[in-house]
């Protein structure tokens, strides 16, 4: 019995008309005698709506209750979609995370999948041809509902594909593959046929939300190829897989951006051992992910420490810093939420000099000021003013010759 795994995102299940399109996609493998595990997201906009609702109810919503709330979006999708399948005479049922079960740790809001009961899952296929699984959710050791972080249905799908040893995990979305940059902001973006896990991981980490980072980590770990395709348009899509010699050997493979960044500066902290540890230890203990960090050269024994955190964590970070401000000698805490990070990504960068210089001069030509730079072996990131994001992405895309051929 061959089982295939297909995941459909929020825009693919946004309304009845879209769900009918999804039904068509499911019918094809069924006609070929395959069984299908479908993972669905909440209808477009629903998770945001639930989060906004919680914010109105509570200043600091309880994380566990938050997961009970936001996981309901997926419950609605799977129930409605399964009704459509049943009306078409298909043997199908819906499954919530805890019914499989998909076990996770207890990190509410960003839980990690620990294991999936493969046997129980396979057993369901004795009675059903299609299982419609709620994405984004699992349960902890006490059977409390957890969620996997924004975009987490991608990870649910890859984890199911790994558990069922599916040949491929098909991710259907509103674009027909992974592009050299977000096709919705750069019309000359080009679809990539095949991309290596590491490169996709870097693109996702730098903000390309077409796949959740953890889904790519999972796929790499369990060697599950991911095929990204459009629900609304036929085409070959993009295969995310192991690096192979036939892949494009470009110096730069893509440009990503992340608007969910905020800059925090501690002005005039003491320049002595232990200061950085004193700043970042309590921030890490609060589960806040710090991204870029710069420390200016010392002037008369003091220095400025600047770093970035996700926008939603600014308030909490400032609260933590206020408590330790005097101990650090800091004169002021400055915050700026109107920033974004643009990144140039490519495994080919390892063997090429001058990539950073091309990026910086492209930004200079558009008069875009760079606030922070960070680099790794296969990426260069620049923090800029948020309002220049689209311009910077298009400029960098052109500077590295990534446009599609006319
Ligand atoms: P879904 O709801 O199906 O999970 P998402 O909105 O999470 O879809 O992801 C798809 C979106 O990712 C696209 O609409 C596109 O705007 C965005 N995106 C960002 N970077 C890229 C990229 N490099 N290639 C393709 N899409 C990208
Ligand atoms: N519904 C969740 C979100 O909007 C999960 C997902 O769509 O993958 O983040
Ligand atoms: Mg998504």
Coordinates of C-alpha atoms and ligand atoms in Angstrom, one line a residue:
X1 CA 0.0 0.0 0.0
X2 CA 1.5 3.3 -1.1
X3 CA 0.7 6.3 1.1
X4 CA 1.3 9.8 -0.1
X5 CA 1.4 12.9 2.0
X6 CA 0.0 16.2 0.8
X7 CA -0.1 19.5 2.7
X8 CA -2.3 22.5 1.8
X9 CA -1.7 25.9 3.3
X10 CA -4.2 28.6 4.5
X11 CA -4.9 30.2 1.1
X12 CA -5.5 26.7 -0.4
X13 CA -8.4 26.1 2.1
X14 CA -9.6 29.7 2.3
X15 CA -13.1 29.0 1.2
X16 CA -15.4 26.3 -0.4
X17 CA -14.2 27.0 -3.9
X18 CA -10.5 26.6 -2.9
X19 CA -11.3 23.4 -1.0
X20 CA -13.0 22.0 -4.2
X21 CA -9.6 22.5 -5.9
X22 CA -7.9 20.7 -3.1
X23 CA -10.4 17.8 -3.5
X24 CA -9.4 17.5 -7.2
X25 CA -5.7 17.1 -6.1
X26 CA -6.6 14.3 -3.7
X27 CA -8.7 12.4 -6.2
X28 CA -5.8 11.8 -8.6
X29 CA -3.7 9.6 -6.3
X30 CA -6.8 7.9 -5.1
X31 CA -7.7 6.9 -8.6
X32 CA -4.1 5.4 -8.9
X33 CA -4.9 3.2 -5.9
X34 CA -2.9 5.1 -3.4
X35 CA -3.9 6.1 0.1
X36 CA -3.5 9.7 1.1
X37 CA -2.6 11.6 4.3
X38 CA -3.7 15.2 3.9
X39 CA -2.4 17.9 6.3
X40 CA -4.4 21.1 6.4
X41 CA -3.7 24.6 7.7
X42 CA -6.3 26.9 9.2
X43 CA -8.3 29.0 6.6
X44 CA -6.3 32.0 5.5
X45 CA -6.2 34.7 8.2
X46 CA -7.8 32.6 10.8
X47 CA -4.8 32.0 13.0
X48 CA -4.1 35.8 13.0
X49 CA -7.7 36.4 13.9
X50 CA -7.5 34.1 16.9
X51 CA -4.2 35.6 18.1
X52 CA -5.7 39.2 17.9
X53 CA -8.7 38.0 19.8
X54 CA -6.5 36.6 22.6
X55 CA -4.7 39.9 22.8
X56 CA -8.0 41.7 23.5
X57 CA -8.8 39.3 26.3
X58 CA -5.5 39.1 28.1
X59 CA -2.3 41.2 28.3
X60 CA -0.1 38.1 28.6
X61 CA -2.2 35.2 27.4
X62 CA -1.4 31.9 29.0
X63 CA 0.7 30.0 26.5
X64 CA -1.1 26.6 27.1
X65 CA -4.5 28.2 26.6
X66 CA -3.2 30.1 23.6
X67 CA -2.5 26.8 22.0
X68 CA -5.9 25.5 22.8
X69 CA -7.3 28.6 21.1
X70 CA -5.1 28.8 18.0
X71 CA -5.2 25.1 17.2
X72 CA -9.0 25.5 16.6
X73 CA -8.4 27.0 13.1
X74 CA -7.1 23.7 11.8
X75 CA -9.9 21.8 13.4
X76 CA -12.4 23.8 11.4
X77 CA -10.5 23.1 8.1
X78 CA -10.2 19.4 8.5
X79 CA -13.9 18.9 9.5
X80 CA -15.2 21.0 6.5
X81 CA -12.8 19.3 4.1
X82 CA -13.6 15.8 5.3
X83 CA -17.3 16.6 4.8
X84 CA -16.6 17.3 1.1
X85 CA -14.7 14.1 0.7
X86 CA -17.5 12.1 2.3
X87 CA -20.1 13.7 0.1
X88 CA -18.0 12.5 -2.8
X89 CA -18.2 8.9 -1.5
X90 CA -14.6 8.8 -0.3
X91 CA -13.7 6.8 2.8
X92 CA -12.2 9.6 4.9
X93 CA -11.9 10.9 8.4
X94 CA -10.4 13.8 10.2
X95 CA -7.7 13.5 12.9
X96 CA -6.6 16.0 15.5
X97 CA -3.0 16.0 16.7
X98 CA -3.8 14.1 20.0
X99 CA -5.9 11.5 18.2
X100 CA -2.9 10.2 16.2
X101 CA -1.1 11.1 18.5
X102 CA 1.7 13.5 17.5
X103 CA 3.7 13.9 20.7
X104 CA 5.7 17.1 21.2
X105 CA 7.6 18.7 24.0
X106 CA 5.9 21.2 26.3
X107 CA 7.2 24.4 24.7
X108 CA 3.7 25.8 24.1
X109 CA 3.5 28.0 21.0
X110 CA 6.7 26.6 19.4
X111 CA 6.7 22.9 20.4
X112 CA 8.9 20.4 18.8
X113 CA 7.6 17.0 17.5
X114 CA 9.1 14.1 19.5
X115 CA 7.4 11.2 17.9
X116 CA 4.4 10.1 15.9
X117 CA 2.6 6.8 16.6
X118 CA 3.3 5.2 13.2
X119 CA 1.5 2.0 13.9
X120 CA -1.7 3.6 15.0
X121 CA -1.6 5.9 12.0
X122 CA -1.1 3.0 9.6
X123 CA -3.9 1.2 11.3
X124 CA -6.3 4.0 10.5
X125 CA -5.6 3.3 6.8
X126 CA -7.1 -0.2 7.2
X127 CA -10.5 1.6 7.4
X128 CA -10.0 4.8 5.5
X129 CA -8.5 5.8 2.1
X130 CA -7.9 9.4 3.2
X131 CA -6.9 10.7 6.6
X132 CA -7.3 14.5 7.0
X133 CA -4.9 15.6 9.6
X134 CA -4.9 18.9 11.5
X135 CA -1.5 20.6 10.9
X136 CA 0.3 22.8 13.4
X137 CA -0.8 20.9 16.5
X138 CA 0.3 18.0 18.7
X139 CA 0.0 17.1 22.4
X140 CA 2.4 16.9 25.3
X141 CA 3.0 14.1 27.8
X142 CA -0.1 15.2 29.7
X143 CA -2.3 15.3 26.6
X144 CA -2.4 19.0 26.5
X145 CA -2.6 20.6 23.1
X146 CA 0.6 22.2 21.8
X147 CA 1.3 24.1 18.6
X148 CA 4.4 24.1 16.5
X149 CA 5.1 27.7 15.7
X150 CA 3.8 29.9 12.9
X151 CA 3.8 28.0 9.6
X152 CA 4.0 24.7 11.6
X153 CA 1.7 22.7 9.3
X154 CA 4.7 22.3 7.0
X155 CA 6.5 20.5 9.8
X156 CA 3.4 18.4 10.6
X157 CA 3.4 17.2 7.0
X158 CA 7.1 16.4 6.8
X159 CA 6.9 14.6 10.1
X160 CA 4.0 12.5 8.9
X161 CA 5.9 11.8 5.6
X162 CA 8.9 10.6 7.7
X163 CA 6.8 8.5 9.9
X164 CA 5.0 6.8 7.0
X165 CA 8.2 6.6 5.0
X166 CA 6.6 8.4 2.1
X167 CA 8.8 8.9 -1.0
X168 CA 8.0 12.6 -1.0
X169 CA 6.1 15.2 1.0
X170 CA 4.1 17.4 -1.3
X171 CA 3.5 20.9 0.0
X172 CA 0.8 22.8 -1.9
X173 CA 0.7 26.6 -1.6
X174 CA -0.2 29.8 -3.4
X175 CA 3.0 30.0 -5.4
X176 CA 4.2 27.3 -7.8
X177 CA 7.6 26.6 -6.1
X178 CA 10.5 28.1 -4.3
X179 CA 11.8 31.2 -6.1
X180 CA 15.0 33.1 -6.1
X181 CA 13.1 35.6 -4.0
X182 CA 9.5 36.2 -2.9
X183 CA 7.7 36.3 -6.3
X184 CA 5.0 38.5 -4.7
X185 CA 7.4 41.4 -4.3
X186 CA 9.8 40.8 -7.2
X187 CA 8.2 40.1 -10.5
X188 CA 11.5 38.9 -12.1
X189 CA 12.0 36.2 -9.4
X190 CA 12.7 32.8 -11.0
X191 CA 11.4 29.4 -9.9
X192 CA 14.2 27.0 -8.8
X193 CA 13.8 23.4 -10.0
X194 CA 15.9 21.8 -7.3
X195 CA 17.4 23.2 -4.1
X196 CA 19.6 21.6 -1.4
X197 CA 18.3 21.2 2.1
X198 CA 21.0 23.5 3.5
X199 CA 20.3 26.2 1.1
X200 CA 16.5 26.0 1.7
X201 CA 17.2 26.0 5.4
X202 CA 19.1 29.2 5.1
X203 CA 16.4 30.8 2.9
X204 CA 13.7 29.8 5.4
X205 CA 15.8 31.0 8.4
X206 CA 16.3 34.3 6.7
X207 CA 12.6 34.8 6.3
X208 CA 11.4 33.0 3.1
X209 CA 8.2 31.8 4.7
X210 CA 7.3 29.4 1.8
X211 CA 8.5 26.6 4.2
X212 CA 8.8 26.6 7.9
X213 CA 12.4 26.3 9.0
X214 CA 11.7 23.2 11.2
X215 CA 10.1 21.4 8.3
X216 CA 13.3 21.7 6.3
X217 CA 15.4 20.6 9.3
X218 CA 13.1 17.6 9.7
X219 CA 13.2 16.7 6.0
X220 CA 17.0 16.9 6.1
X221 CA 17.3 14.7 9.2
X222 CA 15.0 12.0 7.9
X223 CA 15.9 12.5 4.2
X224 CA 12.4 13.3 3.1
X225 CA 12.3 15.1 -0.2
X226 CA 9.8 18.0 -0.3
X227 CA 8.0 19.0 -3.4
X228 CA 6.6 22.6 -3.3
X229 CA 3.8 23.1 -5.8
X230 CA 0.8 25.4 -6.4
X231 CA -2.7 24.3 -5.6
X232 CA -4.0 26.5 -8.3
X233 CA -1.6 26.0 -11.2
X234 CA -0.1 22.8 -12.6
X235 CA 3.7 22.6 -12.9
X236 CA 6.8 20.8 -11.8
X237 CA 7.3 22.8 -8.6
X238 CA 10.6 22.8 -6.7
X239 CA 12.2 19.8 -5.2
X240 CA 14.0 20.3 -1.9
X241 CA 16.5 17.5 -1.6
X242 CA 20.0 16.3 -0.9
X243 CA 22.8 18.4 -2.5
X244 CA 23.8 16.8 -5.8
X245 CA 26.2 17.7 -8.6
X246 CA 23.4 18.6 -11.1
X247 CA 22.1 21.4 -8.9
X248 CA 22.6 25.0 -10.0
X249 CA 26.1 26.0 -9.0
X250 CA 25.4 29.7 -8.7
X251 CA 27.4 31.9 -6.4
X252 CA 24.1 33.3 -5.0
X253 CA 20.9 31.3 -5.2
X254 CA 18.4 33.6 -3.5
X255 CA 17.5 36.8 -1.6
X256 CA 15.3 36.6 1.5
X257 CA 13.8 39.2 3.8
X258 CA 12.5 39.3 7.3
X259 CA 10.3 42.1 8.5
X260 CA 9.9 40.6 11.9
X261 CA 13.0 42.2 13.4
X262 CA 13.4 44.9 16.0
X263 CA 16.7 46.6 17.0
X264 CA 17.6 47.2 20.6
X265 CA 20.6 49.3 21.7
X266 CA 22.0 49.5 25.2
X267 CA 23.9 52.8 25.2
X268 CA 27.2 53.1 27.1
X269 CA 27.4 49.8 28.9
X270 CA 30.7 49.0 30.7
X271 CA 33.3 47.4 28.4
X272 CA 34.5 44.6 30.6
X273 CA 34.3 40.8 30.8
X274 CA 30.9 39.4 31.6
X275 CA 28.8 42.2 30.3
X276 CA 27.6 40.4 27.2
X277 CA 26.8 37.3 29.2
X278 CA 24.8 39.4 31.7
X279 CA 22.8 40.9 28.9
X280 CA 22.1 37.8 26.9
X281 CA 21.7 35.1 29.6
X282 CA 18.4 36.4 31.0
X283 CA 17.1 37.1 27.5
X284 CA 17.8 33.5 26.5
X285 CA 16.3 32.2 29.7
X286 CA 13.0 33.9 28.7
X287 CA 13.1 32.0 25.4
X288 CA 13.7 35.1 23.3
X289 CA 15.8 34.4 20.2
X290 CA 18.5 37.1 19.6
X291 CA 19.6 37.3 16.0
X292 CA 22.2 39.9 15.0
X293 CA 24.5 41.3 17.6
X294 CA 27.1 44.2 17.3
X295 CA 29.3 45.7 19.9
X296 CA 30.9 49.0 19.0
X297 CA 34.6 49.7 19.9
X298 CA 35.1 50.9 23.4
X299 CA 35.3 54.7 24.1
X300 CA 36.6 55.5 27.6
X301 CA 35.7 52.1 29.0
X302 CA 32.2 52.0 27.7
X303 CA 30.5 50.8 24.6
X304 CA 27.1 50.4 22.8
X305 CA 25.6 46.9 22.5
X306 CA 23.1 46.6 19.6
X307 CA 21.1 43.4 18.8
X308 CA 17.9 42.3 17.2
X309 CA 14.9 40.3 18.5
X310 CA 11.5 39.4 16.9
X311 CA 9.2 42.4 17.0
X312 CA 6.7 40.6 19.4
X313 CA 9.5 40.2 22.0
X314 CA 10.6 43.8 22.2
X315 CA 8.4 44.7 25.2
X316 CA 9.5 41.7 27.2
X317 CA 13.2 42.2 26.3
X318 CA 13.1 45.8 27.5
X319 CA 11.4 44.7 30.7
X320 CA 14.4 42.3 31.3
X321 CA 17.0 44.9 30.4
X322 CA 15.5 47.5 32.7
X323 CA 16.1 45.2 35.6
X324 CA 19.8 44.9 34.8
X325 CA 20.4 48.3 33.3
X326 CA 22.2 49.9 36.3
X327 CA 24.4 46.9 36.9
X328 CA 25.6 47.2 33.3
X329 CA 26.2 50.9 33.5
X330 CA 23.7 51.5 30.6
X331 CA 22.6 55.1 30.2
X332 CA 19.7 54.3 27.9
X333 CA 17.7 51.5 26.2
X334 CA 16.8 52.4 22.6
X335 CA 14.3 50.4 20.5
X336 CA 13.5 50.6 16.8
X337 CA 10.8 48.4 15.3
X338 CA 10.9 49.9 11.8
X339 CA 13.7 47.7 10.6
X340 CA 14.0 44.6 8.5
X341 CA 16.7 42.2 7.5
X342 CA 17.6 41.4 3.9
X343 CA 19.9 38.4 3.2
X344 CA 21.8 37.1 0.2
X345 CA 22.1 33.3 0.2
X346 CA 24.2 30.8 -1.7
X347 CA 26.3 27.7 -1.0
X348 CA 28.5 28.9 -3.9
X349 CA 29.6 31.8 -1.7
X350 CA 32.0 29.5 0.0
X351 CA 34.3 29.6 -3.0
X352 CA 33.8 33.2 -4.2
X353 CA 35.3 36.4 -3.0
X354 CA 33.6 39.7 -3.3
X355 CA 29.9 38.7 -2.7
X356 CA 29.6 41.1 0.2
X357 CA 31.1 44.0 -1.8
X358 CA 28.5 43.4 -4.6
X359 CA 25.7 43.5 -2.1
X360 CA 26.9 46.6 -0.3
X361 CA 27.5 48.6 -3.5
X362 CA 24.0 47.6 -4.8
X363 CA 22.5 49.0 -1.6
X364 CA 24.7 52.1 -1.7
X365 CA 23.5 52.8 -5.3
X366 CA 19.9 53.0 -3.9
X367 CA 21.1 55.1 -1.0
X368 CA 20.0 52.4 1.5
X369 CA 21.9 52.6 4.8
X370 CA 23.0 49.4 6.5
X371 CA 22.6 49.4 10.3
X372 CA 24.0 45.9 11.1
X373 CA 25.8 43.3 9.0
X374 CA 26.1 39.6 9.8
X375 CA 27.6 36.9 7.7
X376 CA 28.0 33.1 7.7
X377 CA 29.7 30.8 5.2
X378 CA 26.7 30.9 2.9
X379 CA 24.8 34.1 3.6
X380 CA 25.2 37.9 4.1
X381 CA 22.5 39.7 6.1
X382 CA 22.0 43.5 6.4
X383 CA 19.6 45.3 8.7
X384 CA 18.0 48.2 7.0
X385 CA 15.0 50.5 7.4
X386 CA 11.8 48.5 6.9
X387 CA 10.4 50.9 4.3
X388 CA 13.3 50.0 2.0
X389 CA 12.8 46.2 2.2
X390 CA 11.1 45.7 -1.3
X391 CA 13.6 48.0 -3.0
X392 CA 16.6 46.3 -1.4
X393 CA 15.3 42.9 -2.3
X394 CA 14.8 43.9 -6.0
X395 CA 18.1 45.6 -6.1
X396 CA 20.1 42.7 -4.7
X397 CA 18.2 40.3 -6.9
X398 CA 19.3 42.2 -10.0
X399 CA 22.8 42.8 -8.7
X400 CA 23.4 39.0 -8.6
X401 CA 21.8 38.4 -12.0
X402 CA 19.0 36.2 -10.5
X403 CA 16.3 37.4 -12.9
X404 CA 14.4 35.0 -15.1
X405 CA 15.4 35.1 -18.8
X406 CA 12.9 37.0 -20.9
Ligands
LIG1 P1 0.8 28.6 3.0 O1 -0.3 29.4 3.6 O2 0.4 27.8 1.9 O3 1.6 27.9 4.1 P2 2.7 30.8 3.1 O4 2.1 32.1 3.0 O5 3.2 30.3 4.4 O6 1.8 29.7 2.4 O7 4.0 30.7 2.1 C1 3.9 31.1 0.7 C2 4.4 32.5 0.5 O8 5.8 32.5 0.8 C3 4.2 33.0 -0.9 O9 2.9 33.5 -1.1 C4 5.3 34.0 -1.0 O10 4.8 35.3 -0.8 C5 6.2 33.7 0.2 N1 7.6 33.6 -0.2 C6 8.7 34.2 0.5 N2 9.8 33.9 -0.1 C7 9.6 33.0 -1.1 C8 10.4 32.3 -2.1 N3 11.7 32.5 -2.1 N4 9.8 31.5 -2.9 C9 8.4 31.3 -2.9 N5 7.6 32.0 -2.1 C10 8.2 32.8 -1.2
LIG2 N1 -2.2 28.1 10.9 C1 -0.9 28.2 11.3 C2 -0.3 29.5 11.0 O1 -1.0 30.4 10.4 C3 0.0 27.1 10.8 C4 0.2 27.0 9.3 O2 -0.5 27.7 8.6 O3 1.1 26.3 8.9 O4 0.8 29.8 11.3
LIG3 MG1 3.1 28.5 5.4

